[in-house]
Amino acid sequence: MGTEEAPAQGAQTPPESDDTSKSMDWVGLLSVILLSLMAITTAWTGFQASKWGGAMSIAFTQAGAARLEAAAASAEADRLASRQIASFAQWLVAQTQGDQETMDALYSRFRDPLKSAFDAWIKTEPFTNPDAPETPFDMPEYTTPALAQAQAAEEKADALFAEGLEFNQRGDNYTILTVIGAAVLFFAALSTRFRSRRYQWFVLGIGIVMFIGVAITLLAYPKLV
């Protein structure tokens, strides 16, 4: 009574309409390929971030050394200028007093750059010419090698510091790519965990799009080997 007939022996059961039956192999294959490519890319971006970080440290260290060199040269220029200002002040006092002998003695002790600047300054007739510079130290001839060295070292320090900041930013850029790469690995692995074919392709597609973006950006970034 009310019994259902059993299916005939040997009859084949129709395949279930599981939407992953024909696509799982493709999703799995693509996810493995994506995982492999992204793992290599992530290792490369991490390596580049480390290299740029090292370059940044070297640039900052060299900038610090250049600033020390600039400070030492500037101190030497200041010491020289102090001595020569004192000598000129003594000459000026002797000149005011009309003591030619002392003036000559002090002049004989002048050393460059004061001597060259003083000679050029005297030619401008500073005691009668109102347009003449007030002192030899205002003359263009008064230049000290130590001061020029200090200025050059300071400029070098500024350039190296700016270079270090640029290297730091490049290292940060590669670090960001590494983080994005980790997200790609996550989506690639997650895509195989869904039973729905639609979800699998959607999640895997996100990973693929992100990987393409990482790859294009990576090609445009400067590299250190």
PDB file of C-alpha atoms in Angstrom:
ATOM      1  CA  MET A   1       0.000   0.000   0.000  1.00  0.00           C
ATOM      2  CA  GLY A   2       1.379   3.378  -1.024  1.00  0.00           C
ATOM      3  CA  THR A   3       4.858   1.991  -1.638  1.00  0.00           C
ATOM      4  CA  GLU A   4       7.135   3.701  -4.121  1.00  0.00           C
ATOM      5  CA  GLU A   5       8.844   1.683  -6.743  1.00  0.00           C
ATOM      6  CA  ALA A   6      12.609   1.408  -6.253  1.00  0.00           C
ATOM      7  CA  PRO A   7      14.669   2.579  -9.153  1.00  0.00           C
ATOM      8  CA  ALA A   8      15.679  -0.127 -11.507  1.00  0.00           C
ATOM      9  CA  GLN A   9      18.939  -1.789 -10.659  1.00  0.00           C
ATOM     10  CA  GLY A  10      21.811  -0.306 -12.644  1.00  0.00           C
ATOM     11  CA  ALA A  11      19.936   2.867 -13.464  1.00  0.00           C
ATOM     12  CA  GLN A  12      22.188   5.924 -13.318  1.00  0.00           C
ATOM     13  CA  THR A  13      21.273   8.748 -10.983  1.00  0.00           C
ATOM     14  CA  PRO A  14      21.210  12.077 -12.830  1.00  0.00           C
ATOM     15  CA  PRO A  15      24.115  14.310 -11.858  1.00  0.00           C
ATOM     16  CA  GLU A  16      23.323  16.931  -9.243  1.00  0.00           C
ATOM     17  CA  SER A  17      23.150  20.485 -10.443  1.00  0.00           C
ATOM     18  CA  ASP A  18      26.022  21.496  -8.208  1.00  0.00           C
ATOM     19  CA  ASP A  19      27.438  24.608  -9.860  1.00  0.00           C
ATOM     20  CA  THR A  20      30.979  23.824  -8.711  1.00  0.00           C
ATOM     21  CA  SER A  21      31.245  20.453 -10.406  1.00  0.00           C
ATOM     22  CA  LYS A  22      32.740  21.818 -13.612  1.00  0.00           C
ATOM     23  CA  SER A  23      34.542  24.893 -12.308  1.00  0.00           C
ATOM     24  CA  MET A  24      36.309  23.733  -9.175  1.00  0.00           C
ATOM     25  CA  ASP A  25      39.328  22.537 -11.121  1.00  0.00           C
ATOM     26  CA  TRP A  26      39.704  25.920 -12.827  1.00  0.00           C
ATOM     27  CA  VAL A  27      39.214  27.871  -9.646  1.00  0.00           C
ATOM     28  CA  GLY A  28      41.635  25.634  -7.812  1.00  0.00           C
ATOM     29  CA  LEU A  29      44.226  25.837 -10.578  1.00  0.00           C
ATOM     30  CA  LEU A  30      43.997  29.620 -10.873  1.00  0.00           C
ATOM     31  CA  SER A  31      44.109  30.066  -7.130  1.00  0.00           C
ATOM     32  CA  VAL A  32      47.276  27.950  -6.924  1.00  0.00           C
ATOM     33  CA  ILE A  33      48.872  29.941  -9.746  1.00  0.00           C
ATOM     34  CA  LEU A  34      47.848  33.207  -8.103  1.00  0.00           C
ATOM     35  CA  LEU A  35      49.173  32.035  -4.735  1.00  0.00           C
ATOM     36  CA  SER A  36      52.505  31.078  -6.300  1.00  0.00           C
ATOM     37  CA  LEU A  37      52.922  34.305  -8.268  1.00  0.00           C
ATOM     38  CA  MET A  38      51.887  36.477  -5.334  1.00  0.00           C
ATOM     39  CA  ALA A  39      54.190  34.614  -2.938  1.00  0.00           C
ATOM     40  CA  ILE A  40      57.144  35.346  -5.231  1.00  0.00           C
ATOM     41  CA  THR A  41      56.036  38.948  -5.715  1.00  0.00           C
ATOM     42  CA  THR A  42      55.568  39.463  -1.981  1.00  0.00           C
ATOM     43  CA  ALA A  43      59.050  38.113  -1.308  1.00  0.00           C
ATOM     44  CA  TRP A  44      60.434  40.545  -3.902  1.00  0.00           C
ATOM     45  CA  THR A  45      58.571  43.558  -2.489  1.00  0.00           C
ATOM     46  CA  GLY A  46      59.772  42.674   0.998  1.00  0.00           C
ATOM     47  CA  PHE A  47      63.331  42.431  -0.304  1.00  0.00           C
ATOM     48  CA  GLN A  48      63.037  45.800  -2.028  1.00  0.00           C
ATOM     49  CA  ALA A  49      61.580  47.416   1.097  1.00  0.00           C
ATOM     50  CA  SER A  50      64.563  46.124   3.057  1.00  0.00           C
ATOM     51  CA  LYS A  51      67.055  47.354   0.443  1.00  0.00           C
ATOM     52  CA  TRP A  52      65.539  50.838   0.317  1.00  0.00           C
ATOM     53  CA  GLY A  53      65.498  50.935   4.098  1.00  0.00           C
ATOM     54  CA  GLY A  54      69.209  50.183   4.085  1.00  0.00           C
ATOM     55  CA  ALA A  55      69.840  52.860   1.462  1.00  0.00           C
ATOM     56  CA  MET A  56      67.887  55.321   3.594  1.00  0.00           C
ATOM     57  CA  SER A  57      70.025  54.536   6.645  1.00  0.00           C
ATOM     58  CA  ILE A  58      73.230  55.003   4.638  1.00  0.00           C
ATOM     59  CA  ALA A  59      72.006  58.344   3.231  1.00  0.00           C
ATOM     60  CA  PHE A  60      71.043  59.633   6.688  1.00  0.00           C
ATOM     61  CA  THR A  61      74.381  58.502   8.119  1.00  0.00           C
ATOM     62  CA  GLN A  62      76.278  60.256   5.338  1.00  0.00           C
ATOM     63  CA  ALA A  63      74.146  63.372   5.831  1.00  0.00           C
ATOM     64  CA  GLY A  64      75.042  63.377   9.520  1.00  0.00           C
ATOM     65  CA  ALA A  65      78.739  63.036   8.710  1.00  0.00           C
ATOM     66  CA  ALA A  66      78.499  65.885   6.185  1.00  0.00           C
ATOM     67  CA  ARG A  67      76.836  68.101   8.792  1.00  0.00           C
ATOM     68  CA  LEU A  68      79.647  67.371  11.245  1.00  0.00           C
ATOM     69  CA  GLU A  69      82.151  68.275   8.531  1.00  0.00           C
ATOM     70  CA  ALA A  70      80.242  71.494   7.843  1.00  0.00           C
ATOM     71  CA  ALA A  71      80.181  72.374  11.534  1.00  0.00           C
ATOM     72  CA  ALA A  72      83.926  71.773  11.895  1.00  0.00           C
ATOM     73  CA  ALA A  73      84.756  73.832   8.797  1.00  0.00           C
ATOM     74  CA  SER A  74      82.423  76.619   9.913  1.00  0.00           C
ATOM     75  CA  ALA A  75      84.055  76.697  13.347  1.00  0.00           C
ATOM     76  CA  GLU A  76      87.477  76.923  11.695  1.00  0.00           C
ATOM     77  CA  ALA A  77      86.263  79.788   9.487  1.00  0.00           C
ATOM     78  CA  ASP A  78      84.872  81.578  12.555  1.00  0.00           C
ATOM     79  CA  ARG A  79      88.169  81.228  14.427  1.00  0.00           C
ATOM     80  CA  LEU A  80      90.110  82.615  11.464  1.00  0.00           C
ATOM     81  CA  ALA A  81      87.660  85.484  11.062  1.00  0.00           C
ATOM     82  CA  SER A  82      87.860  86.320  14.784  1.00  0.00           C
ATOM     83  CA  ARG A  83      91.658  86.543  14.673  1.00  0.00           C
ATOM     84  CA  GLN A  84      91.654  88.647  11.540  1.00  0.00           C
ATOM     85  CA  ILE A  85      88.932  90.946  12.826  1.00  0.00           C
ATOM     86  CA  ALA A  86      91.027  91.539  15.942  1.00  0.00           C
ATOM     87  CA  SER A  87      94.096  92.302  13.818  1.00  0.00           C
ATOM     88  CA  PHE A  88      92.179  94.719  11.636  1.00  0.00           C
ATOM     89  CA  ALA A  89      90.654  96.402  14.697  1.00  0.00           C
ATOM     90  CA  GLN A  90      94.151  97.006  16.061  1.00  0.00           C
ATOM     91  CA  TRP A  91      95.246  98.423  12.699  1.00  0.00           C
ATOM     92  CA  LEU A  92      92.206 100.697  12.666  1.00  0.00           C
ATOM     93  CA  VAL A  93      93.020 102.010  16.147  1.00  0.00           C
ATOM     94  CA  ALA A  94      96.622 102.694  15.066  1.00  0.00           C
ATOM     95  CA  GLN A  95      95.355 104.425  11.926  1.00  0.00           C
ATOM     96  CA  THR A  96      93.079 106.637  14.016  1.00  0.00           C
ATOM     97  CA  GLN A  97      96.021 107.521  16.222  1.00  0.00           C
ATOM     98  CA  GLY A  98      98.282 108.141  13.216  1.00  0.00           C
ATOM     99  CA  ASP A  99     100.733 105.461  14.369  1.00  0.00           C
ATOM    100  CA  GLN A 100     102.198 104.460  11.007  1.00  0.00           C
ATOM    101  CA  GLU A 101     104.823 102.158  12.509  1.00  0.00           C
ATOM    102  CA  THR A 102     102.205 100.062  14.281  1.00  0.00           C
ATOM    103  CA  MET A 103     100.027 100.108  11.176  1.00  0.00           C
ATOM    104  CA  ASP A 104     102.912  98.740   9.083  1.00  0.00           C
ATOM    105  CA  ALA A 105     103.749  96.117  11.679  1.00  0.00           C
ATOM    106  CA  LEU A 106     100.153  94.938  11.859  1.00  0.00           C
ATOM    107  CA  TYR A 107      99.811  94.977   8.072  1.00  0.00           C
ATOM    108  CA  SER A 108     102.864  92.737   7.731  1.00  0.00           C
ATOM    109  CA  ARG A 109     101.089  90.179   9.883  1.00  0.00           C
ATOM    110  CA  PHE A 110      97.940  90.139   7.745  1.00  0.00           C
ATOM    111  CA  ARG A 111      97.277  86.789   6.066  1.00  0.00           C
ATOM    112  CA  ASP A 112      94.889  85.900   3.289  1.00  0.00           C
ATOM    113  CA  PRO A 113      92.042  86.325   2.858  1.00  0.00           C
ATOM    114  CA  LEU A 114      92.372  89.501   4.965  1.00  0.00           C
ATOM    115  CA  LYS A 115      95.485  90.736   3.133  1.00  0.00           C
ATOM    116  CA  SER A 116      93.916  90.461  -0.342  1.00  0.00           C
ATOM    117  CA  ALA A 117      90.640  91.964   0.848  1.00  0.00           C
ATOM    118  CA  PHE A 118      92.492  94.744   2.716  1.00  0.00           C
ATOM    119  CA  ASP A 119      94.530  95.696  -0.345  1.00  0.00           C
ATOM    120  CA  ALA A 120      91.376  95.856  -2.462  1.00  0.00           C
ATOM    121  CA  TRP A 121      89.587  97.786   0.266  1.00  0.00           C
ATOM    122  CA  ILE A 122      92.336 100.424   0.526  1.00  0.00           C
ATOM    123  CA  LYS A 123      92.067 101.039  -3.221  1.00  0.00           C
ATOM    124  CA  THR A 124      88.437 102.067  -2.727  1.00  0.00           C
ATOM    125  CA  GLU A 125      89.687 104.952  -0.544  1.00  0.00           C
ATOM    126  CA  PRO A 126      87.385 104.041   2.343  1.00  0.00           C
ATOM    127  CA  PHE A 127      88.317 107.060   4.502  1.00  0.00           C
ATOM    128  CA  THR A 128      87.231 109.564   1.862  1.00  0.00           C
ATOM    129  CA  ASN A 129      84.820 107.619  -0.341  1.00  0.00           C
ATOM    130  CA  PRO A 130      81.347 107.319   1.253  1.00  0.00           C
ATOM    131  CA  ASP A 131      80.413 104.545  -1.178  1.00  0.00           C
ATOM    132  CA  ALA A 132      83.321 102.327  -0.152  1.00  0.00           C
ATOM    133  CA  PRO A 133      82.662  99.222   1.980  1.00  0.00           C
ATOM    134  CA  GLU A 134      83.045  99.845   5.684  1.00  0.00           C
ATOM    135  CA  THR A 135      85.600  97.086   6.282  1.00  0.00           C
ATOM    136  CA  PRO A 136      87.711  94.642   4.247  1.00  0.00           C
ATOM    137  CA  PHE A 137      85.400  91.893   5.438  1.00  0.00           C
ATOM    138  CA  ASP A 138      82.662  93.341   3.229  1.00  0.00           C
ATOM    139  CA  MET A 139      84.828  92.949   0.146  1.00  0.00           C
ATOM    140  CA  PRO A 140      84.174  90.090  -2.285  1.00  0.00           C
ATOM    141  CA  GLU A 141      87.864  89.190  -1.985  1.00  0.00           C
ATOM    142  CA  TYR A 142      87.300  88.113   1.603  1.00  0.00           C
ATOM    143  CA  THR A 143      86.515  84.447   1.150  1.00  0.00           C
ATOM    144  CA  THR A 144      87.878  81.637   3.278  1.00  0.00           C
ATOM    145  CA  PRO A 145      88.398  78.070   2.040  1.00  0.00           C
ATOM    146  CA  ALA A 146      87.003  76.774   5.328  1.00  0.00           C
ATOM    147  CA  LEU A 147      83.790  78.740   4.854  1.00  0.00           C
ATOM    148  CA  ALA A 148      83.425  77.491   1.287  1.00  0.00           C
ATOM    149  CA  GLN A 149      84.063  73.970   2.529  1.00  0.00           C
ATOM    150  CA  ALA A 150      81.405  74.419   5.214  1.00  0.00           C
ATOM    151  CA  GLN A 151      78.862  75.644   2.673  1.00  0.00           C
ATOM    152  CA  ALA A 152      79.647  72.758   0.315  1.00  0.00           C
ATOM    153  CA  ALA A 153      79.360  70.227   3.146  1.00  0.00           C
ATOM    154  CA  GLU A 154      76.065  71.744   4.273  1.00  0.00           C
ATOM    155  CA  GLU A 155      74.658  71.531   0.754  1.00  0.00           C
ATOM    156  CA  LYS A 156      75.853  67.934   0.524  1.00  0.00           C
ATOM    157  CA  ALA A 157      74.176  67.149   3.844  1.00  0.00           C
ATOM    158  CA  ASP A 158      70.900  68.670   2.664  1.00  0.00           C
ATOM    159  CA  ALA A 159      71.024  66.677  -0.572  1.00  0.00           C
ATOM    160  CA  LEU A 160      71.774  63.433   1.261  1.00  0.00           C
ATOM    161  CA  PHE A 161      69.018  64.059   3.788  1.00  0.00           C
ATOM    162  CA  ALA A 162      66.506  64.690   0.989  1.00  0.00           C
ATOM    163  CA  GLU A 163      67.743  61.524  -0.721  1.00  0.00           C
ATOM    164  CA  GLY A 164      67.253  59.591   2.520  1.00  0.00           C
ATOM    165  CA  LEU A 165      63.666  60.840   2.777  1.00  0.00           C
ATOM    166  CA  GLU A 166      63.051  59.747  -0.806  1.00  0.00           C
ATOM    167  CA  PHE A 167      64.523  56.318  -0.104  1.00  0.00           C
ATOM    168  CA  ASN A 168      62.358  56.035   2.992  1.00  0.00           C
ATOM    169  CA  GLN A 169      59.244  56.769   0.937  1.00  0.00           C
ATOM    170  CA  ARG A 170      60.237  54.151  -1.637  1.00  0.00           C
ATOM    171  CA  GLY A 171      60.697  51.602   1.122  1.00  0.00           C
ATOM    172  CA  ASP A 172      57.253  52.500   2.479  1.00  0.00           C
ATOM    173  CA  ASN A 173      55.768  52.072  -0.990  1.00  0.00           C
ATOM    174  CA  TYR A 174      57.181  48.572  -1.234  1.00  0.00           C
ATOM    175  CA  THR A 175      55.913  47.788   2.260  1.00  0.00           C
ATOM    176  CA  ILE A 176      52.411  48.825   1.170  1.00  0.00           C
ATOM    177  CA  LEU A 177      52.713  46.495  -1.834  1.00  0.00           C
ATOM    178  CA  THR A 178      53.718  43.699   0.551  1.00  0.00           C
ATOM    179  CA  VAL A 179      50.591  44.305   2.630  1.00  0.00           C
ATOM    180  CA  ILE A 180      48.410  44.316  -0.495  1.00  0.00           C
ATOM    181  CA  GLY A 181      50.155  41.114  -1.561  1.00  0.00           C
ATOM    182  CA  ALA A 182      49.129  39.494   1.714  1.00  0.00           C
ATOM    183  CA  ALA A 183      45.520  40.454   0.935  1.00  0.00           C
ATOM    184  CA  VAL A 184      45.847  38.843  -2.507  1.00  0.00           C
ATOM    185  CA  LEU A 185      47.075  35.640  -0.873  1.00  0.00           C
ATOM    186  CA  PHE A 186      44.090  35.766   1.455  1.00  0.00           C
ATOM    187  CA  PHE A 187      41.561  36.111  -1.365  1.00  0.00           C
ATOM    188  CA  ALA A 188      43.257  33.413  -3.440  1.00  0.00           C
ATOM    189  CA  ALA A 189      43.119  30.938  -0.563  1.00  0.00           C
ATOM    190  CA  LEU A 190      39.586  31.940   0.413  1.00  0.00           C
ATOM    191  CA  SER A 191      38.203  31.435  -3.081  1.00  0.00           C
ATOM    192  CA  THR A 192      38.428  27.654  -2.789  1.00  0.00           C
ATOM    193  CA  ARG A 193      36.527  27.561   0.494  1.00  0.00           C
ATOM    194  CA  PHE A 194      33.156  28.487  -0.997  1.00  0.00           C
ATOM    195  CA  ARG A 195      30.808  25.896  -2.463  1.00  0.00           C
ATOM    196  CA  SER A 196      29.087  28.378  -4.704  1.00  0.00           C
ATOM    197  CA  ARG A 197      30.717  28.798  -8.077  1.00  0.00           C
ATOM    198  CA  ARG A 198      29.650  32.423  -8.220  1.00  0.00           C
ATOM    199  CA  TYR A 199      31.301  33.251  -4.884  1.00  0.00           C
ATOM    200  CA  GLN A 200      34.444  31.390  -5.861  1.00  0.00           C
ATOM    201  CA  TRP A 201      34.901  33.372  -9.050  1.00  0.00           C
ATOM    202  CA  PHE A 202      33.969  36.640  -7.357  1.00  0.00           C
ATOM    203  CA  VAL A 203      36.526  36.258  -4.553  1.00  0.00           C
ATOM    204  CA  LEU A 204      39.182  34.922  -6.908  1.00  0.00           C
ATOM    205  CA  GLY A 205      38.490  37.823  -9.281  1.00  0.00           C
ATOM    206  CA  ILE A 206      39.157  40.310  -6.489  1.00  0.00           C
ATOM    207  CA  GLY A 207      42.497  38.636  -5.852  1.00  0.00           C
ATOM    208  CA  ILE A 208      43.407  38.631  -9.549  1.00  0.00           C
ATOM    209  CA  VAL A 209      42.537  42.327  -9.985  1.00  0.00           C
ATOM    210  CA  MET A 210      44.592  43.231  -6.917  1.00  0.00           C
ATOM    211  CA  PHE A 211      47.515  41.169  -8.185  1.00  0.00           C
ATOM    212  CA  ILE A 212      47.423  42.909 -11.569  1.00  0.00           C
ATOM    213  CA  GLY A 213      47.458  46.251  -9.796  1.00  0.00           C
ATOM    214  CA  VAL A 214      50.431  45.181  -7.682  1.00  0.00           C
ATOM    215  CA  ALA A 215      52.303  43.874 -10.731  1.00  0.00           C
ATOM    216  CA  ILE A 216      51.762  47.078 -12.743  1.00  0.00           C
ATOM    217  CA  THR A 217      52.786  49.260  -9.814  1.00  0.00           C
ATOM    218  CA  LEU A 218      55.824  47.097  -9.162  1.00  0.00           C
ATOM    219  CA  LEU A 219      57.036  47.536 -12.735  1.00  0.00           C
ATOM    220  CA  ALA A 220      56.845  51.327 -12.348  1.00  0.00           C
ATOM    221  CA  TYR A 221      58.737  51.489  -9.021  1.00  0.00           C
ATOM    222  CA  PRO A 222      62.546  52.021  -8.953  1.00  0.00           C
ATOM    223  CA  LYS A 223      64.467  48.992  -7.772  1.00  0.00           C
ATOM    224  CA  LEU A 224      67.695  48.163  -5.970  1.00  0.00           C
ATOM    225  CA  VAL A 225      69.503  44.882  -6.565  1.00  0.00           C
TER     226      VAL A 225
END
